[in-house]
Structures are given as structure tokens and as C-alpha cells.
Coordinates of C-alpha atoms and ligand atoms in Angstrom, one line a residue:
M6 CA 69.5 15.2 11.3
I7 CA 66.4 13.5 9.9
P8 CA 66.2 13.9 6.1
P9 CA 62.8 14.9 4.8
L10 CA 61.4 12.0 2.8
R11 CA 59.8 14.4 0.2
E12 CA 63.3 15.7 -0.5
V13 CA 64.9 12.3 -0.6
Y14 CA 62.4 11.1 -3.3
K15 CA 62.0 14.5 -5.1
E16 CA 63.4 13.1 -8.4
H17 CA 61.2 10.0 -8.2
F18 CA 57.7 10.6 -7.0
R19 CA 55.7 12.6 -4.5
I20 CA 55.4 11.3 -0.9
G21 CA 51.9 11.6 0.6
A22 CA 49.9 10.8 3.7
A23 CA 46.2 10.4 4.5
V24 CA 45.0 12.8 7.2
S25 CA 42.0 14.0 9.2
P26 CA 41.1 17.4 10.7
I27 CA 42.7 16.0 13.9
T28 CA 45.9 14.6 12.5
I29 CA 46.8 17.7 10.6
K30 CA 47.2 19.2 14.0
T31 CA 48.6 16.2 16.1
Q32 CA 51.0 15.1 13.3
K33 CA 51.6 18.5 11.8
D34 CA 55.4 18.6 12.2
L35 CA 55.9 15.2 10.6
L36 CA 53.5 16.0 7.7
V37 CA 55.1 19.4 7.0
S38 CA 58.6 17.9 7.0
H39 CA 58.1 14.7 5.0
V40 CA 55.1 14.9 2.6
N41 CA 54.1 16.9 -0.4
S42 CA 50.8 15.2 -1.1
I43 CA 47.7 15.0 1.1
T44 CA 44.7 12.7 1.0
A45 CA 41.7 13.1 3.2
E46 CA 41.3 9.7 4.9
N47 CA 37.5 10.1 5.3
H48 CA 36.4 13.7 4.8
M49 CA 35.9 13.8 1.1
K50 CA 33.9 10.6 1.0
F51 CA 30.3 10.8 -0.2
E52 CA 28.7 10.6 3.3
H53 CA 30.8 13.4 4.6
L54 CA 30.3 15.8 1.7
Q55 CA 26.6 15.2 1.0
P56 CA 25.0 13.5 4.0
K57 CA 21.5 14.6 2.8
E58 CA 20.5 15.2 -0.8
G59 CA 21.5 18.7 -1.8
E60 CA 23.1 19.6 1.6
F61 CA 26.8 19.7 1.1
T62 CA 29.1 19.9 4.1
F63 CA 32.6 21.1 3.0
E64 CA 34.0 22.6 6.1
Q65 CA 36.3 19.8 7.2
A66 CA 37.4 18.9 3.6
D67 CA 38.1 22.6 3.1
E68 CA 40.2 22.6 6.2
I69 CA 42.3 19.8 4.9
V70 CA 42.7 21.4 1.5
H71 CA 43.8 24.6 3.1
F72 CA 46.3 22.8 5.2
A73 CA 47.8 21.2 2.2
L74 CA 47.9 24.2 -0.1
S75 CA 49.4 26.5 2.6
N76 CA 52.2 24.0 3.1
N77 CA 53.1 23.5 -0.6
M78 CA 51.4 20.1 -0.9
V79 CA 49.1 18.8 -3.6
V80 CA 45.8 17.1 -2.8
R81 CA 44.6 13.7 -4.0
G82 CA 40.8 13.6 -3.9
H83 CA 39.4 10.4 -2.3
T84 CA 36.8 9.3 -3.3
L85 CA 33.8 10.1 -5.6
V86 CA 32.1 6.7 -5.9
W87 CA 32.4 3.8 -3.5
H88 CA 30.2 1.0 -2.1
N89 CA 31.0 2.1 1.5
Q90 CA 30.4 5.4 3.3
T91 CA 27.7 6.4 0.8
P92 CA 24.5 7.6 2.4
T93 CA 21.4 5.4 1.7
W94 CA 19.3 8.3 0.4
M95 CA 21.4 8.1 -2.8
F96 CA 19.7 4.8 -3.8
Y97 CA 16.1 5.4 -2.8
D98 CA 13.2 7.5 -3.9
R99 CA 10.6 9.3 -1.8
E100 CA 8.5 6.2 -1.4
G101 CA 11.5 4.2 -0.2
K102 CA 11.9 2.3 -3.5
V103 CA 15.2 1.6 -5.1
I104 CA 15.8 4.1 -7.9
G105 CA 16.5 3.4 -11.5
R106 CA 19.6 4.2 -13.5
E107 CA 18.4 7.6 -14.9
L108 CA 17.9 9.1 -11.4
L109 CA 21.1 7.4 -10.2
F110 CA 23.1 9.1 -12.9
E111 CA 21.3 12.4 -12.2
R112 CA 22.3 12.3 -8.5
L113 CA 25.8 11.0 -9.4
K114 CA 26.3 13.9 -11.8
A115 CA 25.1 16.4 -9.2
H116 CA 27.5 15.1 -6.6
I117 CA 30.5 14.8 -8.8
S118 CA 30.0 18.2 -10.5
T119 CA 29.5 20.0 -7.2
V120 CA 32.5 18.4 -5.5
V121 CA 35.0 18.4 -8.4
R122 CA 34.2 22.0 -9.4
R123 CA 34.6 23.2 -5.9
Y124 CA 38.1 21.9 -5.7
K125 CA 39.1 22.6 -9.3
G126 CA 42.7 23.8 -9.4
K127 CA 43.1 22.6 -5.8
V128 CA 42.7 18.8 -6.0
Y129 CA 45.1 17.6 -8.7
C130 CA 43.7 14.1 -9.0
W131 CA 40.7 12.1 -8.0
D132 CA 40.0 8.5 -7.0
V133 CA 36.9 8.6 -9.2
V134 CA 35.8 5.1 -8.5
N135 CA 37.0 3.0 -5.5
E136 CA 36.9 -0.8 -5.2
A137 CA 34.4 -1.7 -7.9
V138 CA 36.0 -5.0 -8.8
A139 CA 34.9 -8.3 -7.1
D140 CA 37.4 -9.9 -4.8
E141 CA 36.5 -13.5 -5.8
G142 CA 34.5 -15.5 -8.3
N143 CA 34.0 -15.0 -12.0
D144 CA 32.2 -11.7 -11.9
L145 CA 34.2 -8.7 -12.8
L146 CA 32.2 -6.2 -10.7
R147 CA 31.5 -6.3 -7.0
I148 CA 27.8 -6.6 -6.2
S149 CA 26.8 -3.2 -4.7
R150 CA 23.9 -0.8 -5.0
W151 CA 25.8 0.9 -7.8
S152 CA 26.3 -2.2 -9.9
E153 CA 22.8 -3.5 -9.2
I154 CA 21.2 -0.4 -10.5
A155 CA 23.5 0.5 -13.3
G156 CA 26.0 -2.4 -14.2
M157 CA 29.2 -1.1 -15.6
E158 CA 27.8 2.2 -16.6
F159 CA 28.1 3.9 -13.2
I160 CA 31.8 3.7 -13.6
E161 CA 31.8 5.1 -17.1
K162 CA 29.5 8.0 -16.1
A163 CA 31.6 8.8 -13.0
F164 CA 34.7 9.3 -15.1
L165 CA 32.9 11.3 -17.8
Y166 CA 31.2 13.6 -15.2
A167 CA 34.5 14.1 -13.4
R168 CA 36.3 15.0 -16.6
E169 CA 33.6 17.5 -17.5
A170 CA 33.8 19.1 -14.1
D171 CA 37.6 19.6 -14.1
P172 CA 39.3 18.8 -17.4
D173 CA 42.7 19.3 -15.7
A174 CA 42.4 16.8 -12.9
L175 CA 43.9 13.4 -13.2
L176 CA 41.3 10.7 -12.9
F177 CA 42.1 7.4 -11.2
Y178 CA 40.6 4.0 -10.6
N179 CA 41.6 2.8 -7.1
D180 CA 41.5 -0.7 -5.5
Y181 CA 43.0 -3.1 -2.9
N182 CA 44.4 -6.6 -3.2
E183 CA 45.6 -5.1 -6.5
S184 CA 48.8 -7.1 -6.6
F185 CA 47.2 -10.6 -6.2
P186 CA 47.1 -12.2 -9.7
E187 CA 43.4 -13.0 -9.8
K188 CA 42.2 -9.5 -8.8
R189 CA 45.0 -7.8 -10.7
E190 CA 43.7 -9.3 -14.0
K191 CA 40.2 -8.1 -13.2
I192 CA 41.3 -4.6 -12.5
Y193 CA 43.4 -4.7 -15.7
K194 CA 40.4 -5.9 -17.7
L195 CA 38.1 -3.3 -16.3
V196 CA 40.5 -0.4 -17.0
K197 CA 41.3 -1.8 -20.4
S198 CA 37.7 -1.9 -21.3
L199 CA 37.1 1.6 -20.1
L200 CA 40.1 2.9 -22.1
E201 CA 38.8 1.1 -25.2
K202 CA 35.5 3.0 -24.9
Y203 CA 37.5 6.3 -24.6
I204 CA 36.5 6.7 -20.9
P205 CA 39.0 9.2 -19.5
V206 CA 41.0 7.1 -17.0
D207 CA 44.5 8.7 -16.4
G208 CA 45.7 6.3 -13.7
I209 CA 45.4 3.3 -11.5
G210 CA 45.7 3.6 -7.7
L211 CA 47.3 0.6 -6.0
Q212 CA 46.1 0.9 -2.4
A213 CA 49.0 -1.2 -1.1
H214 CA 47.5 -2.4 2.2
W215 CA 50.3 -5.0 2.6
S216 CA 51.8 -7.2 5.3
L217 CA 55.3 -8.3 6.1
T218 CA 55.2 -11.1 3.6
R219 CA 52.3 -10.6 1.2
P220 CA 52.0 -9.8 -1.6
T221 CA 55.4 -11.0 -2.6
L222 CA 57.8 -8.5 -4.2
E223 CA 57.5 -10.4 -7.5
E224 CA 53.7 -10.1 -7.4
I225 CA 54.0 -6.4 -6.8
R226 CA 56.4 -6.0 -9.7
L227 CA 54.1 -8.0 -12.0
A228 CA 51.1 -5.8 -11.0
I229 CA 53.1 -2.6 -11.7
E230 CA 54.1 -3.9 -15.1
R231 CA 50.7 -5.1 -16.0
Y232 CA 48.9 -1.9 -15.1
A233 CA 51.7 0.3 -16.7
S234 CA 51.2 -1.7 -19.9
L235 CA 47.9 0.1 -20.3
G236 CA 49.8 3.4 -20.7
V237 CA 48.3 5.0 -17.6
Q238 CA 50.2 6.4 -14.6
L239 CA 50.3 4.7 -11.3
H240 CA 49.9 6.0 -7.7
I241 CA 50.5 4.0 -4.6
T242 CA 47.5 5.4 -2.8
E243 CA 47.2 3.9 0.7
L244 CA 50.5 2.3 1.7
D245 CA 50.8 0.6 5.1
I246 CA 52.7 -2.5 6.1
S247 CA 50.7 -4.4 8.8
M248 CA 52.7 -6.3 11.4
F249 CA 50.1 -9.1 11.1
E250 CA 49.1 -11.4 8.3
F251 CA 45.5 -10.8 7.3
D252 CA 44.3 -14.0 8.9
D253 CA 46.4 -13.7 12.0
H254 CA 44.0 -12.5 14.8
R255 CA 46.5 -12.5 17.7
N256 CA 46.1 -9.5 20.0
D257 CA 48.5 -10.2 22.8
L258 CA 51.2 -7.6 21.9
I259 CA 51.6 -4.2 23.4
K260 CA 54.5 -3.5 21.2
P261 CA 55.9 -5.1 18.0
T262 CA 58.6 -7.8 18.5
D263 CA 62.1 -6.9 17.4
Q264 CA 61.8 -9.4 14.7
M265 CA 58.7 -7.7 13.3
V266 CA 60.4 -4.3 13.4
D267 CA 63.4 -5.7 11.5
K268 CA 61.3 -7.5 9.0
Q269 CA 59.2 -4.4 8.4
A270 CA 62.4 -2.4 7.8
E271 CA 63.6 -4.9 5.2
R272 CA 60.2 -5.0 3.6
Y273 CA 60.0 -1.2 3.3
D274 CA 63.5 -1.2 1.9
Q275 CA 62.6 -3.7 -0.9
I276 CA 59.4 -2.0 -1.7
F277 CA 60.9 1.5 -2.1
S278 CA 63.7 0.1 -4.2
L279 CA 61.1 -1.4 -6.5
F280 CA 59.1 1.8 -6.6
K281 CA 62.2 3.7 -7.6
E282 CA 62.8 1.2 -10.4
Y283 CA 59.4 2.2 -11.8
S284 CA 59.4 5.9 -11.0
D285 CA 58.7 6.7 -14.6
V286 CA 55.2 5.4 -14.1
I287 CA 54.8 5.7 -10.3
R288 CA 54.2 9.4 -9.7
N289 CA 52.9 9.4 -6.1
V290 CA 53.5 7.2 -3.1
T291 CA 51.0 7.9 -0.3
F292 CA 50.9 6.3 3.1
W293 CA 47.5 5.7 4.8
G294 CA 48.6 7.8 7.7
I295 CA 52.1 8.9 8.8
A296 CA 53.0 7.6 12.3
D297 CA 52.0 4.7 14.4
D298 CA 49.9 6.7 16.9
Y299 CA 47.0 6.7 14.5
T300 CA 46.1 4.0 11.9
W301 CA 42.9 2.5 10.7
L302 CA 44.6 -0.9 11.1
D303 CA 44.1 -0.5 14.9
N304 CA 40.5 -1.5 14.1
F305 CA 40.9 -3.6 10.9
P306 CA 40.6 -6.5 10.4
V307 CA 40.7 -7.0 14.2
K308 CA 38.9 -4.4 16.4
Q309 CA 41.0 -2.6 19.0
R310 CA 44.3 -4.3 18.2
K311 CA 47.2 -2.0 18.0
N312 CA 49.2 -2.1 14.8
W313 CA 52.4 -0.3 13.8
P314 CA 52.4 0.0 10.0
F315 CA 54.4 3.2 9.3
L316 CA 57.9 4.6 9.1
F317 CA 57.5 6.7 12.3
D318 CA 56.6 5.3 15.7
E319 CA 53.9 6.4 18.2
N320 CA 56.2 9.2 19.5
H321 CA 56.8 10.4 15.9
Q322 CA 60.4 9.1 16.0
P323 CA 61.9 7.4 12.9
K324 CA 61.8 3.6 13.0
P325 CA 64.5 1.3 11.4
A326 CA 62.2 1.2 8.3
F327 CA 62.6 5.0 8.0
W328 CA 66.4 4.8 7.9
K329 CA 66.3 2.1 5.2
V330 CA 63.9 4.1 3.0
C331 CA 65.7 7.4 3.4
T332 CA 69.1 6.2 2.2
C333 CA 68.0 6.6 -1.4
Ligands
HAH409 C1 40.4 1.3 2.0 N1 39.7 0.1 1.8 C2 39.6 2.5 1.5 O1 39.9 2.8 0.2 C3 39.8 3.7 2.4 O2 38.9 4.7 2.0 C4 39.6 3.4 3.9 O3 39.8 4.6 4.7 C5 40.5 2.3 4.3 C6 40.9 1.4 3.4 C7 40.5 -1.1 2.0 C8 39.7 -2.3 2.3 C9 38.3 -2.4 2.5 O4 37.6 -1.3 2.4 C10 37.7 -3.6 2.7 C11 38.3 -4.7 2.8 C12 39.7 -4.7 2.7 C13 40.4 -3.5 2.4

């Protein structure tokens, strides 16, 4: 008997998975058994929902929302503002010139109001802004079209527009490399400054694209404590444990070594124990997929290299990591 993860962790946090219109079919049984929270991996991103100005395409996002709600799952909305997967029309006028902040805010408000209102009462929280913080250097913000045109203000406006469109949805700032000290402090500083200006931020999303060794458990703990000290809730939003270190580009494996599989099990064990310790602040733990037959890591950071980041294998069978995590 395979215990449903969502039951095992019921007292602690929701268990989620990122899906597509394809995987809600191909991975349906696993999803229905084990998760009670759903994120669209791609189909709620700007380029999918409003590929041309004023032309909204909701069919596939609707399909995902319908799947979730008819299986007693909640939906995490991902994502309203991001530097990637945003159509170029957003930033240009009819003459092909980069627009100014007023028009940017107008378009931003139109997008957020339309999307957030459509899913009011159906999407319980939104990643309002994704990955706005710079990875390196002294600058707080990543250089992007958004920050070039509007500095910090695009972030503030996004949260204000989202709150206005659905006062009941939880609003999150979401980022990666969130547990490394340097970036952790920048994310902390950003969210702190937003809160000081009464910008409605309810939570921080820790993407948690991690490897077998990094970040260390201690770094993860410190990140959780630091973010929680702001009084916001935390979601683990995109969890996967890559079999490869970020800089390791080897692509000679057709299956993971036994050593990798064991190490991954131990790592998942430690991570979930830690999450449980902090389950008063961590309210949702979402995987960026559910089983090893489909993961974005098959193409990132190395193209066409198989990876095996989840608790279930390519045949949807529980891996050693699953058995560690489910003995709660
Ligand atoms: C995430 N970025 C995004 O939030 C998600 O929307 C996407 O599907 C996959 C991963 C992680 C990331 C990145 O975009 C660039 C460099 C490192 C990590």
C-alpha cells in the first residue's frame, strides 16, 4: 500500500505539483492520490494568457483549474510578472519605441485585473512577482524591461493591483537561489521594504530548485528563519532535487547511479524533516512536477540530458526517496 503524501502531511502543509494540460492526463493517478495543490508550470504565464494585447487565451489554464477543483485541490497561480515568457508587445508602443512607466502600469493593471478576477475564488494564492532580484553584484533588482522602465515601482503596483482584483487571494514574492546567503539577504531586503510601504505581500515563495548537496541544510534553515522573521508565510513553490550539481555538465548516464538514488533519498528525508519543523510558517510544499518521466531539468541547465529529481520514477513507481518522506 502506497500512502498518499497529501494525507501523510495533512497536519503540516499542503503537497503540490506543477502540471501541464498533458501531465494532468499522463500523470493523473499520481496527482489525484498524492497532491492537494496544483500549479500550472507554464499555462498561467503572461505569454500564454495574453499573447497579443487585449486577446486573452484562457482555455488551457481553465482546463488545469478545472482539473484541480474537481479533484479537491487548491490552485497556486504562477505567475503575474516575470522577466521571462512575457510577450514583447508589453514593452513597446505602436511606433516600436519602448514605452514609459504610465503605459506600463496601465497594461500591467489590465493584465492583472483580468487574470486575477477571472480566477477569483479559484486560485487561492498568486506568485505576483517572480525572480525580480539580481543574482549577483550590488544591485538589488535584476535588470529587465520591467526594472528599466519602472524601477521598484512595477513590483509595488503589481501587488496593489492583485490585491484590488481579489482581496482574498494570498500574494507571494517568488524566487530561486533563495537559500544562498547573498541572494537571501536581497530578497529579505526587498520584501521588508515592500512591507514597510504597506504593499500587500502575504508570503515568500522559495522555489527550491536544489541539488544533492546544495544549498546545505543549514543554509535552508537560515533562509526559512530569515524570511519567517518578516511575519509572512512561506511556500516551497518549485521543489526538485537534481542529480547533478549546477556546474556538472556530464551527460553520459541513462539511469541514475545507485549512489545518487541513495543520496537523493537521504536529502529528501532531511529536507522534509526540516520543513516539518517549520510547518507553522511553511503552508505549502509544491514539487515542480511529480514523476521522473517529465521534468524541465531534462533541458536545464543542460539540453537533452535526462534528470531524475522527484519521489516517483519514470514508471510512476515510488523511489527510495518516497519511502523516506512518507514515514512521517
Ligand atoms: C523557474 N525559474 C521558474 O519560476 C518557472 O516558471 C520555470 O518553469 C522553471 C523554473 C528558475 C530559474 C530560472 O528561470 C533561470 C535560472 C535559474 C533558475
